[in-house]
PDB file of C-alpha atoms in Angstrom:
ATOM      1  CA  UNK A   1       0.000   0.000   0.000  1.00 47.00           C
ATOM      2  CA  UNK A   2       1.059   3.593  -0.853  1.00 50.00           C
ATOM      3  CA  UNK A   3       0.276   4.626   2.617  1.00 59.00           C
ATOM      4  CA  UNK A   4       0.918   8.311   1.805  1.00 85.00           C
ATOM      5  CA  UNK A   5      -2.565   9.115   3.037  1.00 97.00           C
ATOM      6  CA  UNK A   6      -2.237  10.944   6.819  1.00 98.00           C
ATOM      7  CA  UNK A   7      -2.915   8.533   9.582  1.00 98.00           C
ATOM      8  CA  UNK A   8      -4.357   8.468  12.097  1.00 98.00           C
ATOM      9  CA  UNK A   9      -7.331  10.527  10.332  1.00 98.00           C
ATOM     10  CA  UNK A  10     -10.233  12.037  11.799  1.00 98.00           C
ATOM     11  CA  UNK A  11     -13.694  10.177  11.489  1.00 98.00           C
ATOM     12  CA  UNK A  12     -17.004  12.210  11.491  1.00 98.00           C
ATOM     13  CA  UNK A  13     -19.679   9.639  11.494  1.00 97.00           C
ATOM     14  CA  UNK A  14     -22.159  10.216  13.451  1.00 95.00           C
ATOM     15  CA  UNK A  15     -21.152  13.447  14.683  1.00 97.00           C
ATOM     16  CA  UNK A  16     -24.405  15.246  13.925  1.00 95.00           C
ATOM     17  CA  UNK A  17     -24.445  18.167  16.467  1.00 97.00           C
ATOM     18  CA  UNK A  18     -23.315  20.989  14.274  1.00 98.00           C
ATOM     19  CA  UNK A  19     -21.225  22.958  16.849  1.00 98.00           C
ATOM     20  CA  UNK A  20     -19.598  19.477  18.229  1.00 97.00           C
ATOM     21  CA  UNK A  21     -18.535  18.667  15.020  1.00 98.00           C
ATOM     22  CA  UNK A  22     -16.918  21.919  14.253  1.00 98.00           C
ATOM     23  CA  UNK A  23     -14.907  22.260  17.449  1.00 98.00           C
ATOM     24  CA  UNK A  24     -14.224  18.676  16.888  1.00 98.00           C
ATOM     25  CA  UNK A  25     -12.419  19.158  13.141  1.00 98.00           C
ATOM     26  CA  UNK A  26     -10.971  22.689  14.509  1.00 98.00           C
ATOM     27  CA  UNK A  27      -9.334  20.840  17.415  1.00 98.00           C
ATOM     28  CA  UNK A  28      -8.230  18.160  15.402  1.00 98.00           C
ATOM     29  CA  UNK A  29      -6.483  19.907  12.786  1.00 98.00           C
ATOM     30  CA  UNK A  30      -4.689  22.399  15.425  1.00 97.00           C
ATOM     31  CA  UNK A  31      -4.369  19.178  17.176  1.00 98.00           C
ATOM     32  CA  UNK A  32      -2.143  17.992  14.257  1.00 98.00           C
ATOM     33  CA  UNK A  33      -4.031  16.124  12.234  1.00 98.00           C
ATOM     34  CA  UNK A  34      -4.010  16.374   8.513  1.00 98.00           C
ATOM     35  CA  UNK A  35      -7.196  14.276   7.022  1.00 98.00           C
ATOM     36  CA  UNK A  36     -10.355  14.544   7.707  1.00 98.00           C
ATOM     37  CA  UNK A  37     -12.934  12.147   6.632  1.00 98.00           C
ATOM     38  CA  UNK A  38     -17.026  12.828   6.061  1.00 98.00           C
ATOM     39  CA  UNK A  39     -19.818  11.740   3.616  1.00 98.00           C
ATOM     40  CA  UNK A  40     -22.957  13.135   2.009  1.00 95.00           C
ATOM     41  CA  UNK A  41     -25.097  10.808   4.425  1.00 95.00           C
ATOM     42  CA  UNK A  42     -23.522  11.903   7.571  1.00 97.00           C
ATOM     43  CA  UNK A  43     -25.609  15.317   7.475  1.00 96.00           C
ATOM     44  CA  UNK A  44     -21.792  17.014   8.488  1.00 98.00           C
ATOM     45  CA  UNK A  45     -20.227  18.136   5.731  1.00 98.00           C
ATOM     46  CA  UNK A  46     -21.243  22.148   6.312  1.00 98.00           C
ATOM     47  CA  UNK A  47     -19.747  21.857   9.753  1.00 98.00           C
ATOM     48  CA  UNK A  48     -16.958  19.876   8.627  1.00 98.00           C
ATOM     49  CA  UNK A  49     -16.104  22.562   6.185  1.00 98.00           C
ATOM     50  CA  UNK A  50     -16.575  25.430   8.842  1.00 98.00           C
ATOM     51  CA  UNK A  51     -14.422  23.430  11.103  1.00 98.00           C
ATOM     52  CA  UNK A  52     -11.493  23.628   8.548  1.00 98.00           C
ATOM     53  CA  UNK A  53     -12.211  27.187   7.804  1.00 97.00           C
ATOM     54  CA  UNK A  54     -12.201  28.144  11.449  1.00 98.00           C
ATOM     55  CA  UNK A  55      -8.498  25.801  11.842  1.00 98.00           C
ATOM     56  CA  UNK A  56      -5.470  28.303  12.193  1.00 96.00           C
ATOM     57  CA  UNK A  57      -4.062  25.284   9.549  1.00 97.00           C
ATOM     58  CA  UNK A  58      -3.365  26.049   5.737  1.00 96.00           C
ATOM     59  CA  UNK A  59      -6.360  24.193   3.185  1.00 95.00           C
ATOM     60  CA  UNK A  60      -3.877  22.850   1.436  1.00 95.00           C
ATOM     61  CA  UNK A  61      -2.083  20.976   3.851  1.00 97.00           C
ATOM     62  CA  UNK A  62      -5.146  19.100   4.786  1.00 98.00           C
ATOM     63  CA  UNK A  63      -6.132  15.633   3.345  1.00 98.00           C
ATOM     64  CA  UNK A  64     -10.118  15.490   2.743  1.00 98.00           C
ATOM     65  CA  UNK A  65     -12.414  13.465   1.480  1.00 98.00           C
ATOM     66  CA  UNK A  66     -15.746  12.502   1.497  1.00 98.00           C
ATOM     67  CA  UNK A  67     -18.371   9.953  -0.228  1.00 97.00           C
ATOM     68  CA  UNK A  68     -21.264   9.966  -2.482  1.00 95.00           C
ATOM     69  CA  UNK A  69     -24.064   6.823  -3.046  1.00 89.00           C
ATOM     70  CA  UNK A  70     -24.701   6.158   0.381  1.00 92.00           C
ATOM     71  CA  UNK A  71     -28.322   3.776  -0.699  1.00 91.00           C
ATOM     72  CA  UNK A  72     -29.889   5.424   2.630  1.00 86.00           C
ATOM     73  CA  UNK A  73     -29.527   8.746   1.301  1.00 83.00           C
ATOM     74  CA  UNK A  74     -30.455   8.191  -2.810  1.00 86.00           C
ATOM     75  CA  UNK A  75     -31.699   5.267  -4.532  1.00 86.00           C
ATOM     76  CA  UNK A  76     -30.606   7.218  -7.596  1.00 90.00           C
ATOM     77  CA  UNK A  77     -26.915   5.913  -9.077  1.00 90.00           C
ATOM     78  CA  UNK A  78     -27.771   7.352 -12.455  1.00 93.00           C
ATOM     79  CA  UNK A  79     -24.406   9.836 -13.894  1.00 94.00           C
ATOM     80  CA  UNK A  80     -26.466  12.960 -13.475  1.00 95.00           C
ATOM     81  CA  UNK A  81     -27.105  12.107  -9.930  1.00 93.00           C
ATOM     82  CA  UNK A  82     -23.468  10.840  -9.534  1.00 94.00           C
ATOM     83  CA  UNK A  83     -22.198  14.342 -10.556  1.00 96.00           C
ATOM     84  CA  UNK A  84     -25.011  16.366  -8.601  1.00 96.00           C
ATOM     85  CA  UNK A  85     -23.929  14.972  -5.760  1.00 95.00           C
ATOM     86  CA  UNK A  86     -20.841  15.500  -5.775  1.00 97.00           C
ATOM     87  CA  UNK A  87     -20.848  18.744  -6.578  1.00 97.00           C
ATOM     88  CA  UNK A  88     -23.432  19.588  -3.604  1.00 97.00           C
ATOM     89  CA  UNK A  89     -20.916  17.850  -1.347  1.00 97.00           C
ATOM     90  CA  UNK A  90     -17.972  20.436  -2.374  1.00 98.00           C
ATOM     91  CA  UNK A  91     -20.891  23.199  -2.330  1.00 98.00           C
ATOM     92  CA  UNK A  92     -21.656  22.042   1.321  1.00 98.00           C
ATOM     93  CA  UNK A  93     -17.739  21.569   2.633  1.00 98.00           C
ATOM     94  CA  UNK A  94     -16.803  25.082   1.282  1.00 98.00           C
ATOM     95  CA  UNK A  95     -14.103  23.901  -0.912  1.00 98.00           C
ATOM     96  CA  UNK A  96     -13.777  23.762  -4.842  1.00 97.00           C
ATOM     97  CA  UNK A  97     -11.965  19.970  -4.643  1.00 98.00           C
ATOM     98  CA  UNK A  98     -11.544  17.518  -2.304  1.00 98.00           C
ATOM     99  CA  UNK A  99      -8.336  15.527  -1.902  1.00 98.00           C
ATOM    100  CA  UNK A 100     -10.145  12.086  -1.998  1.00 98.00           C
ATOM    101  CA  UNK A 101     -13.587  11.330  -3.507  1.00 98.00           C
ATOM    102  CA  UNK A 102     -15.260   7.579  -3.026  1.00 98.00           C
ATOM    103  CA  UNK A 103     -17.314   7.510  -5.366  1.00 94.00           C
ATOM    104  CA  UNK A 104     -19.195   4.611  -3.779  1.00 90.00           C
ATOM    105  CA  UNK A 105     -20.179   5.054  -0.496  1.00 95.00           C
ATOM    106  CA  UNK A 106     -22.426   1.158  -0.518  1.00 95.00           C
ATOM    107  CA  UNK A 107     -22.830  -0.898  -3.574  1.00 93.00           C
ATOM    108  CA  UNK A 108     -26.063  -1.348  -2.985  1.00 91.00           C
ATOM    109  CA  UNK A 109     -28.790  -2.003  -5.851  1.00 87.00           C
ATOM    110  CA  UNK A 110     -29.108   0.496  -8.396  1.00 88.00           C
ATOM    111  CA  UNK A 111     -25.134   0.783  -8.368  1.00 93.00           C
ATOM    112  CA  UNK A 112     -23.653   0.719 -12.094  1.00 94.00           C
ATOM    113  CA  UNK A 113     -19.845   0.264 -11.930  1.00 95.00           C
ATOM    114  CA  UNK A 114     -19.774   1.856 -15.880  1.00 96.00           C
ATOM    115  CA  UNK A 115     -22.429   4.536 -15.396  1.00 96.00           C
ATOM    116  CA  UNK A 116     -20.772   5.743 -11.858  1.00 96.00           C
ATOM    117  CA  UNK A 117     -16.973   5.709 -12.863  1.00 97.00           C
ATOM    118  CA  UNK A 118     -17.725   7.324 -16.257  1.00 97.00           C
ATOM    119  CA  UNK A 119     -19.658  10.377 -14.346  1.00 97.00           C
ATOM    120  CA  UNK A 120     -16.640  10.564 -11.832  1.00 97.00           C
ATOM    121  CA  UNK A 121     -14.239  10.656 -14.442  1.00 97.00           C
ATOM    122  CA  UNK A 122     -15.751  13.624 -15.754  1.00 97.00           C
ATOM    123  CA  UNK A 123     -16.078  15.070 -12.352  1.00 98.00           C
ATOM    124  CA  UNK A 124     -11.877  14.244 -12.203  1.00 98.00           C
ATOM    125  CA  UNK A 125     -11.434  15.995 -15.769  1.00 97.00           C
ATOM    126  CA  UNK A 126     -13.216  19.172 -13.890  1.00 97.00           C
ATOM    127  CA  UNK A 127     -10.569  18.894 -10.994  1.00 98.00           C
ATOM    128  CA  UNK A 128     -12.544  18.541  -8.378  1.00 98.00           C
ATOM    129  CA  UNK A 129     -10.919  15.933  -6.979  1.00 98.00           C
ATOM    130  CA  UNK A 130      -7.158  14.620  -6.918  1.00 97.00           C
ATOM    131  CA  UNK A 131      -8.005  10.797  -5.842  1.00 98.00           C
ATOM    132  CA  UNK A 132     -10.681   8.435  -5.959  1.00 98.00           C
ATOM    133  CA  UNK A 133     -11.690   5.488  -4.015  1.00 98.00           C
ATOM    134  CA  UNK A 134     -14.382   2.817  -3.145  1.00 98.00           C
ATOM    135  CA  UNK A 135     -16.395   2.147   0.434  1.00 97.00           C
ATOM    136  CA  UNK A 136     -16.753  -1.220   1.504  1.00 97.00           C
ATOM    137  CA  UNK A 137     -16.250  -3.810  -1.381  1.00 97.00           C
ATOM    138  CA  UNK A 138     -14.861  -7.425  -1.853  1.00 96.00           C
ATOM    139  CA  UNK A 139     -12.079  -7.664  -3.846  1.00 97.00           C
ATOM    140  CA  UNK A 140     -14.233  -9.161  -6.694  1.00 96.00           C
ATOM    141  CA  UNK A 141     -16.079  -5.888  -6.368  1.00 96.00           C
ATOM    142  CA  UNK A 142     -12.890  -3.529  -6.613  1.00 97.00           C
ATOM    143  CA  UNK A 143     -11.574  -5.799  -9.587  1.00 97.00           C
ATOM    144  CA  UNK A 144     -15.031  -4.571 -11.639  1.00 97.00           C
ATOM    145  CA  UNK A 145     -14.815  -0.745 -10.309  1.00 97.00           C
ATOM    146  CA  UNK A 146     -10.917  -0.991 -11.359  1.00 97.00           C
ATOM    147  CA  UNK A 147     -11.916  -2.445 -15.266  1.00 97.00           C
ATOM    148  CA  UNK A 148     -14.652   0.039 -15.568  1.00 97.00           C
ATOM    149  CA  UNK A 149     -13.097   2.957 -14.078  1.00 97.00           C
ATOM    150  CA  UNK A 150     -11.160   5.702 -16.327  1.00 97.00           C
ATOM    151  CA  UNK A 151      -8.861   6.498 -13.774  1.00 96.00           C
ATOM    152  CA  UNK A 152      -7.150   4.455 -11.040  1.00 97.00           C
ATOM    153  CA  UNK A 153      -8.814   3.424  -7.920  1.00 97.00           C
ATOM    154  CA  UNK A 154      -6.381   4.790  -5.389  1.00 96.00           C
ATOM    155  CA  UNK A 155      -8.202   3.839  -1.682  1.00 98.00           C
ATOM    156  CA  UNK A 156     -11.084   1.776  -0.156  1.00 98.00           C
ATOM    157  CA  UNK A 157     -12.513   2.648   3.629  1.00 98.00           C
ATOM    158  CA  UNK A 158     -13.955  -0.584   5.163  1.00 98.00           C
ATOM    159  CA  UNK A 159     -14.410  -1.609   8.712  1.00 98.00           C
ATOM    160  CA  UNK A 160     -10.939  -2.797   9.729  1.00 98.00           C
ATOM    161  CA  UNK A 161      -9.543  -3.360  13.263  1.00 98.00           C
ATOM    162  CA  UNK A 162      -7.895  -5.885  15.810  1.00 98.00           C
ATOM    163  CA  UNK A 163     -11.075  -8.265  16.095  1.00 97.00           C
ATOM    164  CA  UNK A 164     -11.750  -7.661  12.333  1.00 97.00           C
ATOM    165  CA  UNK A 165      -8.001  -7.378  10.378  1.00 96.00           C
ATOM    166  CA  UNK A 166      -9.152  -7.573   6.571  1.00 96.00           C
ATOM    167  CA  UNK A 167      -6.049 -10.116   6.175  1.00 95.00           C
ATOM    168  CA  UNK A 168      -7.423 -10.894   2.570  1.00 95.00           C
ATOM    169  CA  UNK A 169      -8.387  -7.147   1.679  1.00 96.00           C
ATOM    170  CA  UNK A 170      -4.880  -6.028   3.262  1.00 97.00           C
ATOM    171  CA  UNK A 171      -3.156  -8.233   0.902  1.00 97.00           C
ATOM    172  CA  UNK A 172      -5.618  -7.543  -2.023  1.00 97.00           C
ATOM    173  CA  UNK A 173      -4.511  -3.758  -1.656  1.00 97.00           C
ATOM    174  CA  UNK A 174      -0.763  -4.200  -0.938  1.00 97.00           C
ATOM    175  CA  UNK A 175      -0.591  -6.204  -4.426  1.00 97.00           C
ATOM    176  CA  UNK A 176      -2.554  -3.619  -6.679  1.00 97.00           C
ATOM    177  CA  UNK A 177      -1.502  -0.536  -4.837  1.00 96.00           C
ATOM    178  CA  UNK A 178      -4.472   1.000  -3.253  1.00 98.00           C
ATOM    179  CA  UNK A 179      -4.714   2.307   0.516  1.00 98.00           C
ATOM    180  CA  UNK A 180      -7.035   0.722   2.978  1.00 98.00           C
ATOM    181  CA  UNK A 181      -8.560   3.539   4.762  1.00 98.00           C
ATOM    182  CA  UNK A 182      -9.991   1.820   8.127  1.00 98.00           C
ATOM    183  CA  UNK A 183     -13.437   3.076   9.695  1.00 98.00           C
ATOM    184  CA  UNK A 184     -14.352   1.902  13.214  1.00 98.00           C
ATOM    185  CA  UNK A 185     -10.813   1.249  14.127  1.00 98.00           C
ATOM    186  CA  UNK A 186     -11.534   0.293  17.544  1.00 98.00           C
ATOM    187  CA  UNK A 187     -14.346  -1.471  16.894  1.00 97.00           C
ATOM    188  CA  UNK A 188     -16.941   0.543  17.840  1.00 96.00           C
ATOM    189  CA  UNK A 189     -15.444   0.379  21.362  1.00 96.00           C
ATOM    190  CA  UNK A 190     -15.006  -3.249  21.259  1.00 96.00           C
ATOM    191  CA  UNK A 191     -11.383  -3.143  21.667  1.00 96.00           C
ATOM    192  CA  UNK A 192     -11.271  -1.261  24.655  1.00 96.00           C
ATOM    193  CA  UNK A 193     -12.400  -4.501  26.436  1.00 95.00           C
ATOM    194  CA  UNK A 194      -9.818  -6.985  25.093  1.00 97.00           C
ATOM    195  CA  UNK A 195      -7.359  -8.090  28.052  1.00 97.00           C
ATOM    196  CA  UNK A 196      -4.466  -8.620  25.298  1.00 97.00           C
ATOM    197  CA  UNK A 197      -4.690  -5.056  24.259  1.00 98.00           C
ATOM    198  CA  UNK A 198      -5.335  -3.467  27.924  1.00 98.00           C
ATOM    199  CA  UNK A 199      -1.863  -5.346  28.916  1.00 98.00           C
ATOM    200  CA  UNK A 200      -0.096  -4.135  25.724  1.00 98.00           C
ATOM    201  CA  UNK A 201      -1.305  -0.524  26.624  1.00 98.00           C
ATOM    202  CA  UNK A 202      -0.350  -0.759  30.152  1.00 98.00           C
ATOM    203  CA  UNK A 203       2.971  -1.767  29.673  1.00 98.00           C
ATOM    204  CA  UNK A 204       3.339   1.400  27.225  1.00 98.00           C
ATOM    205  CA  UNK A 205       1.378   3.403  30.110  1.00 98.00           C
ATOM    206  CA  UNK A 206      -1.333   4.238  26.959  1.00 98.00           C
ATOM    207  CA  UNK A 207      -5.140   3.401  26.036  1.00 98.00           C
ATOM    208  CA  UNK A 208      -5.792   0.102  24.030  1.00 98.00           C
ATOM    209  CA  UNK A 209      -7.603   3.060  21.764  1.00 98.00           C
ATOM    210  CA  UNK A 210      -3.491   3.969  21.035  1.00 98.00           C
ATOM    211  CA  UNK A 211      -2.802   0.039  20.789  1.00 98.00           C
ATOM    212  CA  UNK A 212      -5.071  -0.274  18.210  1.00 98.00           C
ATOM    213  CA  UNK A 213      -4.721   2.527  16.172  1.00 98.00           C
ATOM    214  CA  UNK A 214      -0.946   2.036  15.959  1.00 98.00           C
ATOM    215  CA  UNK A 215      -1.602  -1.934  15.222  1.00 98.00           C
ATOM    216  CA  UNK A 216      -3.276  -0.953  12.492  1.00 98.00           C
ATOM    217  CA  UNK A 217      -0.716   1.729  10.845  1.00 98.00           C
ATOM    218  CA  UNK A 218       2.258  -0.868  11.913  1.00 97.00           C
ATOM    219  CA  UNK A 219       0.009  -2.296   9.054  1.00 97.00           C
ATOM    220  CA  UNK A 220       0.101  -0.028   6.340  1.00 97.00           C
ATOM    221  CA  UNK A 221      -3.605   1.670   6.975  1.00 98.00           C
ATOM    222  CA  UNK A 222      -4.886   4.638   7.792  1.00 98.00           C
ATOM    223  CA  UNK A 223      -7.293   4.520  10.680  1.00 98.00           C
ATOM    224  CA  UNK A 224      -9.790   7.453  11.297  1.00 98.00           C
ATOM    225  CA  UNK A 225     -11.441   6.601  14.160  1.00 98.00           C
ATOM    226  CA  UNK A 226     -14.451   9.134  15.469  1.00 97.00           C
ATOM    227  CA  UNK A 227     -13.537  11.409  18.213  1.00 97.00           C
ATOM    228  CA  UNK A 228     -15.090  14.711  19.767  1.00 97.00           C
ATOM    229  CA  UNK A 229     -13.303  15.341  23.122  1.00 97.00           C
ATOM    230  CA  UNK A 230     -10.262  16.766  23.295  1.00 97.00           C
ATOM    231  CA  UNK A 231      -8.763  14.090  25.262  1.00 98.00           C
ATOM    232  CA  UNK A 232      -9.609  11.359  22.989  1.00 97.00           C
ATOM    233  CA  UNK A 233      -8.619  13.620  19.903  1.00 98.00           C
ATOM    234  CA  UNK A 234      -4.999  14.039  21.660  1.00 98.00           C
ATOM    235  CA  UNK A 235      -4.506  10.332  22.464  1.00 98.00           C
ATOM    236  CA  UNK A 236      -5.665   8.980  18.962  1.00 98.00           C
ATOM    237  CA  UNK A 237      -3.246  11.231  17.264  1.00 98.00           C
ATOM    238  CA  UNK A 238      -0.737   9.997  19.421  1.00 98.00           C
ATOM    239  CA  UNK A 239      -0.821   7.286  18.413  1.00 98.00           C
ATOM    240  CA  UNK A 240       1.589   7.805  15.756  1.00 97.00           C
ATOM    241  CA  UNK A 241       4.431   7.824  18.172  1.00 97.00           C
ATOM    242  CA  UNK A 242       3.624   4.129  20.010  1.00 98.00           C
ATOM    243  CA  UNK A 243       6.242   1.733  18.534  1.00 97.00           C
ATOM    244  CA  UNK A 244       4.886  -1.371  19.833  1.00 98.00           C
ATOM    245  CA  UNK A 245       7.027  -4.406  18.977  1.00 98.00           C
ATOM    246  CA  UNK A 246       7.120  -7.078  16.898  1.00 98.00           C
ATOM    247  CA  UNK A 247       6.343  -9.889  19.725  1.00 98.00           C
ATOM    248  CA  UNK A 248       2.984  -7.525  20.560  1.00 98.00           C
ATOM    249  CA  UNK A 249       2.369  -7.047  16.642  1.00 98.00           C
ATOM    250  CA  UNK A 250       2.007 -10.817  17.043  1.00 97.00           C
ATOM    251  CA  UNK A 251      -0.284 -11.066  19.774  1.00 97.00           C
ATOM    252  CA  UNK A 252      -2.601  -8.441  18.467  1.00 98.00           C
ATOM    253  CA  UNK A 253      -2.225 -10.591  15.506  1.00 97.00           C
ATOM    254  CA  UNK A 254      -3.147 -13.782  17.073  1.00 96.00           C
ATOM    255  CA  UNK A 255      -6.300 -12.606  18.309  1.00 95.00           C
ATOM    256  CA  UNK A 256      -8.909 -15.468  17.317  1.00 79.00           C
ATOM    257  CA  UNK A 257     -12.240 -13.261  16.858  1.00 84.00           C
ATOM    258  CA  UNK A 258     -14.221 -11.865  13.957  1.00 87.00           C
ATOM    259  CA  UNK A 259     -16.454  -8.931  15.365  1.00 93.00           C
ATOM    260  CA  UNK A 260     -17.723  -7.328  12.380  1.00 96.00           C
ATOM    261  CA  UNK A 261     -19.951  -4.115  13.121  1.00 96.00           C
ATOM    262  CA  UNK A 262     -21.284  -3.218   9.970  1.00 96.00           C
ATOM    263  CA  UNK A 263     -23.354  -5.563   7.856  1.00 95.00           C
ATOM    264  CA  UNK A 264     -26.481  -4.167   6.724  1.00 94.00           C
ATOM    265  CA  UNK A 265     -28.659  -5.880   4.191  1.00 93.00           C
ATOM    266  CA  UNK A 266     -26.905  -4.152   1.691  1.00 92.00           C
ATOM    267  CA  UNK A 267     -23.468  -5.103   2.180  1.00 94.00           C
ATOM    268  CA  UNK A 268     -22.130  -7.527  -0.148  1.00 93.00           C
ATOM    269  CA  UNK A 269     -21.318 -10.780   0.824  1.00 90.00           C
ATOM    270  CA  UNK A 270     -18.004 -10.740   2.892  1.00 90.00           C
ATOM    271  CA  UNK A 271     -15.641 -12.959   2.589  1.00 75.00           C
ATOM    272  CA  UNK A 272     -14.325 -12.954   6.068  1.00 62.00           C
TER     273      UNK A 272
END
């Protein structure tokens, strides 16, 4: 994986208070983070582009992105609808491009791989937006989007962490060059109760929130987990400075569980 992509980033799901979520991307960024992640179905986007604005950090040295086709927010994947869209989510954010642009937020039905990647490669040829990825696909589903897509599929965002490590999709990526983007990297709070990570974090005298998140860059993704409070904000970013070693790389590793958090009825069919 390319892995040039700022990690940790900051998640916004969820985060539907307006002024919470501004103060939240504000701190963040003067926090030192540099990517912030939202979607057109997370309601956000105008406080997540207020946030930035209101950051004492330059635009361009921030990493954002955000998704379109989200099936509980349009049941329309036509290329006029692709391109309205995403235009409205740039209108909304305050910005004239974004630095990453999935351009499927669910395959759900209705999803065209031809229709959707033509329209986005028109929205590319406009420049409003540098990189483009794909939410929550198999690799079967990434091989179609990368045959019918104009321009290269640089990153996916799926639910990845320590009870759910994406071993196939990790290798799927490393081999054709894309960067796994992991949402819900602790599991939705899951991790926070597993005794392996508590121990790991305790001998480092951090959170298993930090174990995880640098677990999962040790692995070559990009983890943007959700965070409001200042204190959590601070400790996920610090994350980038926990070297953990190779014998607790392995333990994490060895973890025997499969706690997936995210598998509506549209998902596709996972394959582990």
């Amino acid at each position: 994986m390319k892995t040039d992509i700022p990690a940790p980033g900051l998640g916004t799901y969820r985060v539907t208070d307006h002024d919470d979520c501004v103060r939240s991307v504000r701190t963040a960024l003067e926090e030192g983070y540099r990517h912030v992640d939202t979607a057109e179905a997370y309601g956000n986007e105008v406080a997540v582009g207020e946030g930035l604005a209101a950051a004492d950090v330059d635009r361009e040295d921030v990493f954002l992105a955000t998704k379109v086709l989200h099936p509980k927010f349009t049941d329309d994947y036509s290329a006029a609808s692709v391109k309205e869209n995403a235009r409205a989510c740039l209108d909304r954010l305050g910005v004239d491009r974004v630095d990453l642009l999935y351009a499927v937020h669910w395959p759900a039905d209705g999803y065209g791989p031809q229709t959707t990647f033509d329209a986005v490669a028109e929205l590319h040829d406009e420049g409003l937006f540098d990189r483009l990825g794909v939410c929550n696909m198999t690799p079967d589903g990434i091989d179609e989007a990368r045959d019918r897509s104009p321009i290269p599929i640089d990153a996916l965002q799926v639910e990845m962490h320590p009870l759910l490590p994406q071993r196939r999709l990790r290798s799927y990526c490393d081999s054709h060059d894309i960067d796994l983007v992991a949402y819900a990297p602790l599991g939705n709070g899951r991790v926070l109760d597993v005794p392996e990570l508590a121990e790991i974090g305790d001998a480092h005298d951090v959170s298993p929130a930090r174990v995880s998140l640098a677990w999962a860059m040790r692995k070559g993704v990009v983890p943007i987990p959700k965070a409001t409070s200042r204190d959590h904000i601070v400790d996920n970013v610090r994350a980038r400075d926990l070297d953990l070693t190779d014998e607790e790389i392995d333990r994490i590793d060895a973890l025997d569980r499969r706690d997936r958090q995210y598998d509506p009825p549209y998902a596709p069919t996972w394959s582990n």
